[in-house]
Structures are given as C-alpha cells and as structure tokens.
PDB file of C-alpha atoms in Angstrom:
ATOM      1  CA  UNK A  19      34.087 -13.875   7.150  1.00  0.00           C
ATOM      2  CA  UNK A  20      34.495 -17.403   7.047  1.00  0.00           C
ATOM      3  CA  UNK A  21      36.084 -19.254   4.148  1.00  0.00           C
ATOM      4  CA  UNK A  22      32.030 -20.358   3.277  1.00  0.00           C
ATOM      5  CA  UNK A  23      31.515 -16.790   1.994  1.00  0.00           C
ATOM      6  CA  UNK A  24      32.129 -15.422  -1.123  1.00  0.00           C
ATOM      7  CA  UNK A  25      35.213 -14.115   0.045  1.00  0.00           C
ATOM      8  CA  UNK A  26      36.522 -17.471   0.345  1.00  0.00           C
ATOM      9  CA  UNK A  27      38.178 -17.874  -2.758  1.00  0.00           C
ATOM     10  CA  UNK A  28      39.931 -13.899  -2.494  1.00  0.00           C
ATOM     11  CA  UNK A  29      43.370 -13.162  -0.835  1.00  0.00           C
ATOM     12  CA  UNK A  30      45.278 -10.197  -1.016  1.00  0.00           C
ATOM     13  CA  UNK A  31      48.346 -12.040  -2.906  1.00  0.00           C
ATOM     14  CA  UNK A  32      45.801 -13.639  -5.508  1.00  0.00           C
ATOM     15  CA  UNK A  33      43.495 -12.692  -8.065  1.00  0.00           C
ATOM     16  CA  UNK A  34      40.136 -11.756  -7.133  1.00  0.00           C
ATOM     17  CA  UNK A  35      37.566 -14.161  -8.047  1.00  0.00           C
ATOM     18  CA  UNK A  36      35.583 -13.643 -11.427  1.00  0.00           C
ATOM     19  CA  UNK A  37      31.131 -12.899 -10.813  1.00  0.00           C
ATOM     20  CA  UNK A  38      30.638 -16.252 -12.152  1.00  0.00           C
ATOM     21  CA  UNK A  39      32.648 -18.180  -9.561  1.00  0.00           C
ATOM     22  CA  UNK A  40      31.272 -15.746  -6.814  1.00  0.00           C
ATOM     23  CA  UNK A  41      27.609 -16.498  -8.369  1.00  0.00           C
ATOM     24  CA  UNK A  42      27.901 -20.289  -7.802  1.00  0.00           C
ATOM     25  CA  UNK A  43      28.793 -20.090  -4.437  1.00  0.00           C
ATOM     26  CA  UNK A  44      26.446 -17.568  -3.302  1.00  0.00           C
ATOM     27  CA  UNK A  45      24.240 -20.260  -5.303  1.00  0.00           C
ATOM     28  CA  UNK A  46      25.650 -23.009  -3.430  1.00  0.00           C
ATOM     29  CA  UNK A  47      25.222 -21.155   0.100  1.00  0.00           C
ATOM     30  CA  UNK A  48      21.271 -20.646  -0.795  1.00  0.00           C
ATOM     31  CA  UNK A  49      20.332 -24.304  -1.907  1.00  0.00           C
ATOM     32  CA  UNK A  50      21.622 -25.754   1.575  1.00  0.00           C
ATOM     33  CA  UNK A  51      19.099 -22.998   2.773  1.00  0.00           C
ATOM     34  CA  UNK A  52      15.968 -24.551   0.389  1.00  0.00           C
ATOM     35  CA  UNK A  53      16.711 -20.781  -1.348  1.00  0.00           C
ATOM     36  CA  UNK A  54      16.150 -21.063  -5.403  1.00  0.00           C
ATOM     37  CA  UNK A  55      18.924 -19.854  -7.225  1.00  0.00           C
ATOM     38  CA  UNK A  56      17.328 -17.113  -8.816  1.00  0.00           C
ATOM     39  CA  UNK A  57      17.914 -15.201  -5.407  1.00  0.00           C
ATOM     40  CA  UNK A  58      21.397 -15.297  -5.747  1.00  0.00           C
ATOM     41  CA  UNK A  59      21.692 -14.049  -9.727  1.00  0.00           C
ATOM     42  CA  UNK A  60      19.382 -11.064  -7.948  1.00  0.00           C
ATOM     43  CA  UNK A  61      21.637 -10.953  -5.279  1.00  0.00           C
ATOM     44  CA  UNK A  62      24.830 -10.477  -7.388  1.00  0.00           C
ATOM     45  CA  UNK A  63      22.943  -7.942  -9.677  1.00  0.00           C
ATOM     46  CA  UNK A  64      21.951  -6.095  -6.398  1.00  0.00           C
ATOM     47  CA  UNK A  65      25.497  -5.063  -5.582  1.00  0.00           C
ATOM     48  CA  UNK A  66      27.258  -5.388  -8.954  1.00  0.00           C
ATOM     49  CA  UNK A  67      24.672  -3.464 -11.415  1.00  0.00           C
ATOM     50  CA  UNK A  68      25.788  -6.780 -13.668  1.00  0.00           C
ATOM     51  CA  UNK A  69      21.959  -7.813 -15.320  1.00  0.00           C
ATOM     52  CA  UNK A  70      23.580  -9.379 -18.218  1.00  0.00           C
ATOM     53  CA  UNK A  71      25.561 -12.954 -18.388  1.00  0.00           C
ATOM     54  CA  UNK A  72      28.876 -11.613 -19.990  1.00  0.00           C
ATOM     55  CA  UNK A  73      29.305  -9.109 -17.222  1.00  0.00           C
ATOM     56  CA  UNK A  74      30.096 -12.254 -14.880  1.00  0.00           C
ATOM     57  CA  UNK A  75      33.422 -13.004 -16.313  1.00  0.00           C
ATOM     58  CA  UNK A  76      34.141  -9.751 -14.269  1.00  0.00           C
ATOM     59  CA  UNK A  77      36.688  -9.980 -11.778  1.00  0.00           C
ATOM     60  CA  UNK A  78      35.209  -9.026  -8.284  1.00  0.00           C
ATOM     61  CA  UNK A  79      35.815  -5.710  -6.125  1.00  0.00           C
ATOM     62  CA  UNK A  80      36.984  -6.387  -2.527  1.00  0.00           C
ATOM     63  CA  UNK A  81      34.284  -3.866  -1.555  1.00  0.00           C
ATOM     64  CA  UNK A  82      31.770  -5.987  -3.078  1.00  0.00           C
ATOM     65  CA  UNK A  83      32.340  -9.526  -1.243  1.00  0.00           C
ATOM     66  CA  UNK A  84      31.357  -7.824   1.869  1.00  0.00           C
ATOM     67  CA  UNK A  85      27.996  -6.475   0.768  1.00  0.00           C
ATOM     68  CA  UNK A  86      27.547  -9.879  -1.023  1.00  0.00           C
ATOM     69  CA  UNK A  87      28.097 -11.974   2.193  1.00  0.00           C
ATOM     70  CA  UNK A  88      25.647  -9.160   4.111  1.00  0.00           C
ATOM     71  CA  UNK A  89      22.409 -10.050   1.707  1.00  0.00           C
ATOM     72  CA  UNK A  90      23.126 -13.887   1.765  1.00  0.00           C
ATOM     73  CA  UNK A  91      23.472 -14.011   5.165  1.00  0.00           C
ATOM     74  CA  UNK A  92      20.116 -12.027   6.126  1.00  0.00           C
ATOM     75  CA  UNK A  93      18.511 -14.391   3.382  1.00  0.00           C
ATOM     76  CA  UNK A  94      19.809 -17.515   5.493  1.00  0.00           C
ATOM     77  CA  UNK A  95      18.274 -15.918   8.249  1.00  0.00           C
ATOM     78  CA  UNK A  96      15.062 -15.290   6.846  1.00  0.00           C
ATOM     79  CA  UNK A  97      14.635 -11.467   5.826  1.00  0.00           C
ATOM     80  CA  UNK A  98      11.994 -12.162   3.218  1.00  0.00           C
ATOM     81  CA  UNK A  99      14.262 -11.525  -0.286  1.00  0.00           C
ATOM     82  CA  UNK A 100      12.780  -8.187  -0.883  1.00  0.00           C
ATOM     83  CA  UNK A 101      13.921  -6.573   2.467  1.00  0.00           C
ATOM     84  CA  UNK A 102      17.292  -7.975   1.627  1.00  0.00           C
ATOM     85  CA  UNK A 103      17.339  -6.257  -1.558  1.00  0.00           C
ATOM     86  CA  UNK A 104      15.851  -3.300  -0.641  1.00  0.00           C
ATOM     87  CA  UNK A 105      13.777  -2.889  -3.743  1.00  0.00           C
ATOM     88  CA  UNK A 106      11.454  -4.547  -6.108  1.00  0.00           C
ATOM     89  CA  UNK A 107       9.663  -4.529  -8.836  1.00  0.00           C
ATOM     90  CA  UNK A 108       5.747  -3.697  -8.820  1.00  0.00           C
ATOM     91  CA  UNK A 109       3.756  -3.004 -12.397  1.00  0.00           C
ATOM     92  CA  UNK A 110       7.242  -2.290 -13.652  1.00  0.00           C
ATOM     93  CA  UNK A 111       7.934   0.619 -11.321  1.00  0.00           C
ATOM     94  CA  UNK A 112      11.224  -0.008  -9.581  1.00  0.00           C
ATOM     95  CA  UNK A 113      10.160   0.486  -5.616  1.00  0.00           C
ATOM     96  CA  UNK A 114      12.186   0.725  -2.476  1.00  0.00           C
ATOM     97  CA  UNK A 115      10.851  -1.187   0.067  1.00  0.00           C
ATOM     98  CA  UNK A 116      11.930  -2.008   3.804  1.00  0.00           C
ATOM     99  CA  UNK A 117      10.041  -3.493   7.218  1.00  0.00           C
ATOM    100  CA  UNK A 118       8.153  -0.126   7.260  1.00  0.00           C
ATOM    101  CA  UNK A 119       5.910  -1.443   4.513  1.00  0.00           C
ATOM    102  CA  UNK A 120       4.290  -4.404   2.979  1.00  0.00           C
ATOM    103  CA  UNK A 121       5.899  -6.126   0.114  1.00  0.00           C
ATOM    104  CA  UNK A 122       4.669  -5.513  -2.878  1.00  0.00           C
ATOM    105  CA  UNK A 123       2.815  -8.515  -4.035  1.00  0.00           C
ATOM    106  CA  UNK A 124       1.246  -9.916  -7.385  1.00  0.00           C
ATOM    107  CA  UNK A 125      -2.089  -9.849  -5.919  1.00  0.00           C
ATOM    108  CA  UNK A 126      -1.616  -6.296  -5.230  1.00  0.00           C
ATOM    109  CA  UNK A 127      -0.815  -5.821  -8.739  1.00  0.00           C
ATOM    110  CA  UNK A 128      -4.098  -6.979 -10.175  1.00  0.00           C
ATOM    111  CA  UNK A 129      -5.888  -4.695  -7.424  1.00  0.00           C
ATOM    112  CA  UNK A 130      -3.932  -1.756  -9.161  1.00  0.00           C
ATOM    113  CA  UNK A 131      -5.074  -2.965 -12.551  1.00  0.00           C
ATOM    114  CA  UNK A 132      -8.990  -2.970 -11.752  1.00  0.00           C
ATOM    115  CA  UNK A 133      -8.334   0.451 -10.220  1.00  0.00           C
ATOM    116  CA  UNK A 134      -6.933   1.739 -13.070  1.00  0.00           C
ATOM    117  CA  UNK A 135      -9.562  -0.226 -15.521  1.00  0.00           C
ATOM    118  CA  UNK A 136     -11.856   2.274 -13.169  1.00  0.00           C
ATOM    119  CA  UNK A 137     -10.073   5.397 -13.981  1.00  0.00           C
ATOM    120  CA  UNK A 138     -10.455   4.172 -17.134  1.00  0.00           C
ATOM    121  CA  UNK A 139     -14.249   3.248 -17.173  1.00  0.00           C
ATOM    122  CA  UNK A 140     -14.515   7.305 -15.860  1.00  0.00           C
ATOM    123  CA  UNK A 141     -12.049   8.915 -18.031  1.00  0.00           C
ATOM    124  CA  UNK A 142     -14.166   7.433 -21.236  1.00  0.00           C
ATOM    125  CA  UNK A 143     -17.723   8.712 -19.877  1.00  0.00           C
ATOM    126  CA  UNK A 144     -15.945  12.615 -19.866  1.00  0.00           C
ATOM    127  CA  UNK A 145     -14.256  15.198 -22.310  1.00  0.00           C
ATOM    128  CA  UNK A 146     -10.812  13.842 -23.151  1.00  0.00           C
ATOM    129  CA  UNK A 147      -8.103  15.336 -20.817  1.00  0.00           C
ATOM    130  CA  UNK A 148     -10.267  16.228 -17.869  1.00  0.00           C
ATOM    131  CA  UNK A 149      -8.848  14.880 -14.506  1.00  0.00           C
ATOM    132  CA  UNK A 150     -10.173  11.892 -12.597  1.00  0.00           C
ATOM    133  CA  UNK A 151      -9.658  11.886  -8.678  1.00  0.00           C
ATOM    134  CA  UNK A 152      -8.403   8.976  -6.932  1.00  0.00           C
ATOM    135  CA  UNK A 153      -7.136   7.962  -3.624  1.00  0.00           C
ATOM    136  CA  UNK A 154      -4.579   4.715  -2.277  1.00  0.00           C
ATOM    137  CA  UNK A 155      -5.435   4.462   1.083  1.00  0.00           C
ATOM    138  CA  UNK A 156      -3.444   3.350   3.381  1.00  0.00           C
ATOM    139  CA  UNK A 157      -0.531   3.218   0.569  1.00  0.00           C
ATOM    140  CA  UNK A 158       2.569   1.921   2.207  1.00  0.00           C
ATOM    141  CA  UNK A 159       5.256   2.104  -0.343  1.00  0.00           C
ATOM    142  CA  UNK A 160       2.684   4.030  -2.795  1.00  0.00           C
ATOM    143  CA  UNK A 161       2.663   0.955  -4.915  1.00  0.00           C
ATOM    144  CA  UNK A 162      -1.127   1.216  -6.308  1.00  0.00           C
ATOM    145  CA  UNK A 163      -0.990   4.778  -6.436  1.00  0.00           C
ATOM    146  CA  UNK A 164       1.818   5.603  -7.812  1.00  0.00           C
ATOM    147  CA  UNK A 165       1.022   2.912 -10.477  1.00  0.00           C
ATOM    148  CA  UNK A 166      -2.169   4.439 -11.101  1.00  0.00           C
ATOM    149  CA  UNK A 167      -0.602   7.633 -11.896  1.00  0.00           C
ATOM    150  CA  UNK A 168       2.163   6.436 -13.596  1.00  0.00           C
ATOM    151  CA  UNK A 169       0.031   4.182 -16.449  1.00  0.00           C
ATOM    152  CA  UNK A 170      -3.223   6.707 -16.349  1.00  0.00           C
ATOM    153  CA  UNK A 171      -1.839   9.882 -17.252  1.00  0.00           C
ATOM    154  CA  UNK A 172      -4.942  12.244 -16.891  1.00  0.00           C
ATOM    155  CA  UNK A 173      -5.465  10.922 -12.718  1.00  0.00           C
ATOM    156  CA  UNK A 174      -4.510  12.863 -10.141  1.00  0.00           C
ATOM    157  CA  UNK A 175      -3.623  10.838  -6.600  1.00  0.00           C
ATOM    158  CA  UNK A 176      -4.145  11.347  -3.126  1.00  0.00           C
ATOM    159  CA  UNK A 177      -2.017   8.387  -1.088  1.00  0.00           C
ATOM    160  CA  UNK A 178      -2.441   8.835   2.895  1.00  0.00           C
ATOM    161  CA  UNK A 179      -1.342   6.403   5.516  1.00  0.00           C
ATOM    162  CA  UNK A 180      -1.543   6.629   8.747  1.00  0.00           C
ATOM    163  CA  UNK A 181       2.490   5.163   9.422  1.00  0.00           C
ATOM    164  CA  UNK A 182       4.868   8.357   8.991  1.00  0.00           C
ATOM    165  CA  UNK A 183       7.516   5.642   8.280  1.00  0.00           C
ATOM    166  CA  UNK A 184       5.897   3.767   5.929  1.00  0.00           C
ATOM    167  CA  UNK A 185       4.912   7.510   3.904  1.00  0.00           C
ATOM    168  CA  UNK A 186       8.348   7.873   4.526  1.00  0.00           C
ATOM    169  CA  UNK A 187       8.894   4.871   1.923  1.00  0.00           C
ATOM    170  CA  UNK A 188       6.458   6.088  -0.289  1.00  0.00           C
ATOM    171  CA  UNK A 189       7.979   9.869  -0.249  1.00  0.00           C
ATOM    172  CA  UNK A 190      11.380   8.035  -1.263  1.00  0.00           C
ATOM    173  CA  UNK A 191       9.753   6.214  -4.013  1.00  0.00           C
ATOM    174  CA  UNK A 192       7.752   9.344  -5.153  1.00  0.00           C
ATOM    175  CA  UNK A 193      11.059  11.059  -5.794  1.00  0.00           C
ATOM    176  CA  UNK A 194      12.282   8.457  -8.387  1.00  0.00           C
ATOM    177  CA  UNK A 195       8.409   8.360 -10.151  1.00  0.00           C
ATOM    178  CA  UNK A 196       9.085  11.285 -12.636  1.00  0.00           C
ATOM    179  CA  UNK A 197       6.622  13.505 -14.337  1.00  0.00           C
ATOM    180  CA  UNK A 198       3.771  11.179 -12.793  1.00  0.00           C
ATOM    181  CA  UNK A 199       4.983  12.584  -9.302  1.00  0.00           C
ATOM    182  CA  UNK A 200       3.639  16.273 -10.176  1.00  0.00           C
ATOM    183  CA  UNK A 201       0.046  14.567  -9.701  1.00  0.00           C
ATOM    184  CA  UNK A 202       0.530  13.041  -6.509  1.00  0.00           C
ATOM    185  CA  UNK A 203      -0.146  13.972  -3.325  1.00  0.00           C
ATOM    186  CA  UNK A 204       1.025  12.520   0.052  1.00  0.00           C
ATOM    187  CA  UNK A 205      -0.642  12.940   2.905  1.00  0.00           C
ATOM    188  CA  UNK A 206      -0.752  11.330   6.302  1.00  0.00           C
ATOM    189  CA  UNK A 207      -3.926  10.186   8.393  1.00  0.00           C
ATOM    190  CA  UNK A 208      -6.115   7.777   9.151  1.00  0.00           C
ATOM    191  CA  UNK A 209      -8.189   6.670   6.188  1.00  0.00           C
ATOM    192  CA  UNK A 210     -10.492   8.881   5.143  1.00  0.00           C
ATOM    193  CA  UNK A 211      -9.260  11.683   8.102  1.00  0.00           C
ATOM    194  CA  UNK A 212      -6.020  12.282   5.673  1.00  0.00           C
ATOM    195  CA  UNK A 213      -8.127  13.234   2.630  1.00  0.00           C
ATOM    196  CA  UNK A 214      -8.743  17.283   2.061  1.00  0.00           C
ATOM    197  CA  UNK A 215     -12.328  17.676   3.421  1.00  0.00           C
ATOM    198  CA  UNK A 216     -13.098  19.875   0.040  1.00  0.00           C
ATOM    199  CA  UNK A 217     -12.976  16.700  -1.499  1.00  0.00           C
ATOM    200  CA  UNK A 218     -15.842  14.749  -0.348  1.00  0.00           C
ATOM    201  CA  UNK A 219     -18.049  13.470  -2.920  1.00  0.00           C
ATOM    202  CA  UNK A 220     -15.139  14.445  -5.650  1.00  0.00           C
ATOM    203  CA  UNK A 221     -13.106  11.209  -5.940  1.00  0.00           C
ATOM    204  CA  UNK A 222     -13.510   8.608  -8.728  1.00  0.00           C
ATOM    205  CA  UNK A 223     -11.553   6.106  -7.447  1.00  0.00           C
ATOM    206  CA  UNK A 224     -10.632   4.901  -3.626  1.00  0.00           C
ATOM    207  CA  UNK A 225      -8.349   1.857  -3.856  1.00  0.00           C
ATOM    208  CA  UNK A 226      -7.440   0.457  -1.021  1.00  0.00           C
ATOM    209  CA  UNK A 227      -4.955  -2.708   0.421  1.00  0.00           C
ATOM    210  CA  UNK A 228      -5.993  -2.416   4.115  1.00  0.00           C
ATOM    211  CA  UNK A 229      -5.217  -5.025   6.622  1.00  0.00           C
ATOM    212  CA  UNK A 230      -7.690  -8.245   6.774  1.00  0.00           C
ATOM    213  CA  UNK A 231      -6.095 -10.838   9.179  1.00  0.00           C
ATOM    214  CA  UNK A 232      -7.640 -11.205  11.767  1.00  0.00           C
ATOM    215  CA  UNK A 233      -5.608 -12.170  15.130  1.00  0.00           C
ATOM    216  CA  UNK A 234      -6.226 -15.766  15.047  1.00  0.00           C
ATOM    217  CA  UNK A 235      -5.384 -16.452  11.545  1.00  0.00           C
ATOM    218  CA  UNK A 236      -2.077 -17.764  11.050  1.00  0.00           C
ATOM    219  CA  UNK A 237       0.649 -16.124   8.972  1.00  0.00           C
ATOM    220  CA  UNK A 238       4.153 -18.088   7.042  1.00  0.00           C
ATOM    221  CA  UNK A 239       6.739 -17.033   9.639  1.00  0.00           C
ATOM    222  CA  UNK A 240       8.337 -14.991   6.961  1.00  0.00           C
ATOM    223  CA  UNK A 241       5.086 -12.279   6.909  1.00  0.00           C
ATOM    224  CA  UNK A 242       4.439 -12.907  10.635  1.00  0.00           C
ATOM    225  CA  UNK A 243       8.345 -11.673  11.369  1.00  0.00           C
ATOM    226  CA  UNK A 244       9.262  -8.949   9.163  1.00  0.00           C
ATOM    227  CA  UNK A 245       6.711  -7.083   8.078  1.00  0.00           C
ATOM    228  CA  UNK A 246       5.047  -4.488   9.642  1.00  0.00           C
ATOM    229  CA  UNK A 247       1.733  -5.961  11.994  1.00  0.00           C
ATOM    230  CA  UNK A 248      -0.311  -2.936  11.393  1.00  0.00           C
ATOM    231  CA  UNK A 249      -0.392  -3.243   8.094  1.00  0.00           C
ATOM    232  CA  UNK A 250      -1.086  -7.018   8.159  1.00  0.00           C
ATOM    233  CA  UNK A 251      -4.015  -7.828  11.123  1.00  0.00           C
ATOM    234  CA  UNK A 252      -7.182  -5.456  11.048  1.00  0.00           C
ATOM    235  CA  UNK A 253      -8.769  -6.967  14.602  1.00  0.00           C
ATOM    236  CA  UNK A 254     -10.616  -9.936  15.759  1.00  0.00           C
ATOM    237  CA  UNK A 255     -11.895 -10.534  12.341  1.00  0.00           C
ATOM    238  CA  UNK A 256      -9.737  -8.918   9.876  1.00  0.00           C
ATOM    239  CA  UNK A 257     -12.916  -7.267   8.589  1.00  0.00           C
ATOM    240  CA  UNK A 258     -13.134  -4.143  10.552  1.00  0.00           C
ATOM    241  CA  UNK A 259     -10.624  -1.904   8.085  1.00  0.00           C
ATOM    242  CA  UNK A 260     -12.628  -3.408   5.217  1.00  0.00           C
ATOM    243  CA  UNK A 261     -15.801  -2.651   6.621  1.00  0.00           C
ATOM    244  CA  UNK A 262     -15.117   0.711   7.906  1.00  0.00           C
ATOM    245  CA  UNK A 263     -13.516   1.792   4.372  1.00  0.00           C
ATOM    246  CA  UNK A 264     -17.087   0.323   2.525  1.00  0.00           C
ATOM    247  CA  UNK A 265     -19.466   2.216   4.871  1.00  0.00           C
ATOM    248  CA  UNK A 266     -17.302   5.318   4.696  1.00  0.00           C
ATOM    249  CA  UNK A 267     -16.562   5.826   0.953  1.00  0.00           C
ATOM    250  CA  UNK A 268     -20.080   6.624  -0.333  1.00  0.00           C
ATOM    251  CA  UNK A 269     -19.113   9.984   1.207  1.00  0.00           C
ATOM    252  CA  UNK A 270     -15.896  10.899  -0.476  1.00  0.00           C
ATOM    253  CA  UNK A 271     -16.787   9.123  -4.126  1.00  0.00           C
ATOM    254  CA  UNK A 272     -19.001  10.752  -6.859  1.00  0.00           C
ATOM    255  CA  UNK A 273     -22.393   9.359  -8.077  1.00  0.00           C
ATOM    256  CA  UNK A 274     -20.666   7.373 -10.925  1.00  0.00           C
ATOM    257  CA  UNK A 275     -17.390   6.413  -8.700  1.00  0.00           C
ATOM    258  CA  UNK A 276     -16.118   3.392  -7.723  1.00  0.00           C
ATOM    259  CA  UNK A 277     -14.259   1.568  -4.183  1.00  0.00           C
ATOM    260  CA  UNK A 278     -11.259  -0.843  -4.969  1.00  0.00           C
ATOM    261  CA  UNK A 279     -10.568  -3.354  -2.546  1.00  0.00           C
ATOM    262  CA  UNK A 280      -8.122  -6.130  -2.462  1.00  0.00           C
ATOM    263  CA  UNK A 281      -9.332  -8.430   0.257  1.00  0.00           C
ATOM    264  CA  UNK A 282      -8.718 -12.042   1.941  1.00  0.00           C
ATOM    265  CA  UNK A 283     -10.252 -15.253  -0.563  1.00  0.00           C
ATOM    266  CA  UNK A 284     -12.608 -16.132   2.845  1.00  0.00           C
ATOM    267  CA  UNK A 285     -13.815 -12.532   3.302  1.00  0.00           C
ATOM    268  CA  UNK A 286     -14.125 -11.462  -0.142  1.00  0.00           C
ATOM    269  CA  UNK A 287     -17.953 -13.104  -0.457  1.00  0.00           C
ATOM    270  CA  UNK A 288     -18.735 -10.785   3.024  1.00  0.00           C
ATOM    271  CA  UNK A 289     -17.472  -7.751   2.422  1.00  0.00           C
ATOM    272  CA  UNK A 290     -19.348  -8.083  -1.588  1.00  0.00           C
ATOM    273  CA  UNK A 291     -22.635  -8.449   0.547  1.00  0.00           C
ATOM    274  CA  UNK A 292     -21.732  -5.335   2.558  1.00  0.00           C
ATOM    275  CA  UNK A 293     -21.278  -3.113  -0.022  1.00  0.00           C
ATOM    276  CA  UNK A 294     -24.400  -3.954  -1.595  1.00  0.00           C
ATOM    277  CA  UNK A 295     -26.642  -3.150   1.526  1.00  0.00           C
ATOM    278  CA  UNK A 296     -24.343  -0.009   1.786  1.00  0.00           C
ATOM    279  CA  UNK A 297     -26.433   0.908  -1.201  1.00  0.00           C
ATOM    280  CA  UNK A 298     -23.252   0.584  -4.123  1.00  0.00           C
ATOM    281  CA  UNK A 299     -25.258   0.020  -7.586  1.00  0.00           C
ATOM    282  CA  UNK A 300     -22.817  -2.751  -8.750  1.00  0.00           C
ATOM    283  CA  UNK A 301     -20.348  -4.978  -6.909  1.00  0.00           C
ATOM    284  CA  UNK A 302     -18.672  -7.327  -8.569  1.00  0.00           C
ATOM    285  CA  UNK A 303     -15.969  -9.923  -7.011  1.00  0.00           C
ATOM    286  CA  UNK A 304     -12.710 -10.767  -9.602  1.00  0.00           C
ATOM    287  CA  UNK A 305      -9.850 -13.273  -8.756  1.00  0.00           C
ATOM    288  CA  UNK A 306      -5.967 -13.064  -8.661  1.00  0.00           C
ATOM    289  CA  UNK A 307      -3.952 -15.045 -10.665  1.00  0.00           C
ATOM    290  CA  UNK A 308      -3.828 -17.829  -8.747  1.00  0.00           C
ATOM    291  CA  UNK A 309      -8.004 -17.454  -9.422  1.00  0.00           C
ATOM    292  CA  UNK A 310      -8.627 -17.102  -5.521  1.00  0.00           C
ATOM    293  CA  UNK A 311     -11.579 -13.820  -4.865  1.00  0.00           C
ATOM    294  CA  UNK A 312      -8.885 -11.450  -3.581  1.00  0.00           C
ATOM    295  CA  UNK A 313     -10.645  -7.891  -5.491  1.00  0.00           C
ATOM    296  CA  UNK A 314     -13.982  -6.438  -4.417  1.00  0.00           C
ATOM    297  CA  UNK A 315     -15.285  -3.482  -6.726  1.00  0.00           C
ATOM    298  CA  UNK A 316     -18.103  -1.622  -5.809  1.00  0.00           C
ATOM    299  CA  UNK A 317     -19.363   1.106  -8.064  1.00  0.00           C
ATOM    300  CA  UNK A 318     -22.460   4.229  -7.644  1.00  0.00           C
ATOM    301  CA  UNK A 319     -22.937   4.671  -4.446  1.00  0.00           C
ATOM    302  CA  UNK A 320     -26.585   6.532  -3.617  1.00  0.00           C
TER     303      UNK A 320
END
C-alpha cells in the first residue's frame, strides 16, 4: 500500500491514526474519483461498526487500514458502492447483496409498496388473520418478498428464481429476516415452473422485477459491468419476461387477485394495454419517485 492509502499516515513506531483523519483521506481519495463523500463515511462505518460522529476520535486498528484501502480501491475502479459494501438497505431491511443479484433500487421499493397496498386491499375484503398468498418472482436478493412479509404480517411468500446463485443471496438474507422467515418459501425455477402446481388459481399477489432491456438499449457502464445480464436484458425488446409473466398469471392468481410489475418508463404504456386484452378487470399505471411510469398493476383476472 502506497503512502495515498489510509495507511499512509500509520507506522509501526507511531501512533495509529484517529477515524477522523482516516475519514478525510478516504474522503480525499473519492473526490479525485467524482465519488461524493458520503461513500466514504459508509465506507468507514462498513469496517469499523462506528455510525456515530464521536466514535471517529477512535484510534485505528492495523487490521482495519487494509480492509479500508480494499473498498476504496474497488470504488475507484468502479464496483457500483453496494457491491463494495456488500449490503444495503431496502424498505429498512438490512440486505446482503453481491454481482449474483440486482441492486436493490428505490424504484424497486415503491414496486414492493403497491404489492403490499395489494395484500392489503385482500387482507381487508376477508376475516381478520386469514392468510393471503403471494409470490416475488424472479426475487434475486428476496428484496420485495421478503419486504412483503416482513411489513404484512398475515402473507405468506413464495420467492423462486431461476439463478441458484442469486437464491443463494436471498437464502443468506432469509436467515437474518426473523420471525417473517417462518412464512417464506424459496424455491428455484423458471417463473411460474418454480411455484407448487397445487397452487394455481390460489395466489393474491404475483410481484414481479423481471428483466426489460432489451439488447439494444444502452446501460451506465456501472449496470452494464457488474451486475448480473440475466437479470437486466429480457430479449430483443425487453418485453418478452413482461409479457410472458401478464399472459401467464391469470392462471396462478384468484378471481379478486392482483399482478405487480415494475417495468421500464417506455414500456410501461404497452405492457398496461396487454394486460387489459389479457382480460385483467383493472390496470392501472403509478410512477416512481422520480414520477417516471415504472409500476403496472393489474387486478381480476377472468
């Protein structure tokens, strides 16, 4: 390590350099990078379990500079930030994530929210405590689901993906869910091929993130390089997950249920209009935050 690190100011006949001082370099090393310096207080949290400011007049441990120097340097690489931290934060559950799966994104988090408003919408129209069925497809970490069974507490969860490495993400992140796990179930498969057949027109919910690039539609290098393809580009046209999860749902959801979809601002008007000739009873198209159509929700199909 070179005296640019973070180890730069430690030697074995001085004192070891206090968080602070460690912080503003790390800091230092991100701006010449166009990094904000946000990364680097999550950075230094990362390896020192310090969240608060007081904690930084710490001195710091010789085993820490290393791991320090590790994350800023695959950040000055380009390892999208939550790769290099190995975790992050999605509806206030507390994910591992890695370049098996997606990153959990804000987007994503509104999709879980109308999912959940769905679960919702069903739970109120039965006897208080009975279960309501749902399904992530194609779940990657298990962010959706698992948020869905974390915040409705009466919803039992089927996530399935058809990556054994990404289920291997969400079967980590399962394990650190709590008493929400007991009412999950992980199974892999190919959409709908995953799900128990005895539960065909049973579920109340499918919610689903699928991929919808298409393969001529550019990506920021930082999605295009790290994270996983298949999860990312669909085919030609990016709609041909959506589509196949719209014409295929009517047979797994009950007469009142409902398909979530979060799907691409430019395809979001096409796959609404597909729905309703798949004979749904109400679709309705809802924005992010960033107001862009990114959430298709189809409800009743005949």
């Amino acid at each position: 390590m070179g005296a640019d690190s973070p180890s730069g100011a430690f030697s074995p006949e001085g004192s070891p350099p206090l968080w602070r001082e460690v912080l503003v370099d790390a800091q230092r090393r991100l701006a010449g990078n166009g990094r904000a310096p946000e990364e680097a207080r999550w950075m230094v949290a990362e390896v020192s379990g310090i969240e608060d400011d007081a904690g930084l007049d710490e001195p710091i441990k010789v085993t820490h500079i290393a791991r320090l120097d590790s994350l800023i340097t695959r950040r000055l690489r380009g390892e999208p930030l939550q790769y290099v931290l190995g975790r992050w934060s999605f509806r206030g559950l507390d994910l591992m994530v890695d370049r098996r799966v997606l990153i959990p994104r804000p987007e994503t988090e509104v999709v879980a929210g109308y999912a959940l408003k769905e679960c919702g919408r069903v739970a109120g129209a039965r006897t208080a405590g009975d279960t309501v069925y749902a399904a992530d497809l194609g779940c990657g970490s298990g962010a959706i689901g698992f948020a869905v069974a974390d915040e409705h507490p009466t919803t039992l969860v089927w996530c399935t993906d058809v990556s054994a490495e990404a289920l291997a993400v969400a079967r980590a992140n399962l394990a650190g869910l709590g008493l929400p796990a007991r009412r999950v179930n992980l199974a892999q498969g190919s959409w709908f091929s995953a799900l128990p057949s005895q539960m065909a027109g049973r579920f109340d919910v499918i919610v689903s993130n699928p991929p919808y690039v298409g393969e001529g539609e550019l990506l920021p290098s930082e999605v295009e390089d790290w994270e996983p393809p298949t999860a990312l580009r669909a085919g030609p046209y990016g709609t041909e997950d959506l589509e196949h999860l719209v014409d295929q749902a009517s047979d797994w959801l009950t007469v009142s249920g409902s398909l979530v979809l979060e799907v691409s601002p430019l395809l979001a008007e096409a796959v609404a209009e597909r729905a309703s000739a798949a004979g749904y009873r109400e679709v309705c198209v809802y924005p992010d935050l960033t107001g862009r159509d990114r959430v298709v929700v189809a409800r009743g199909p005949r």
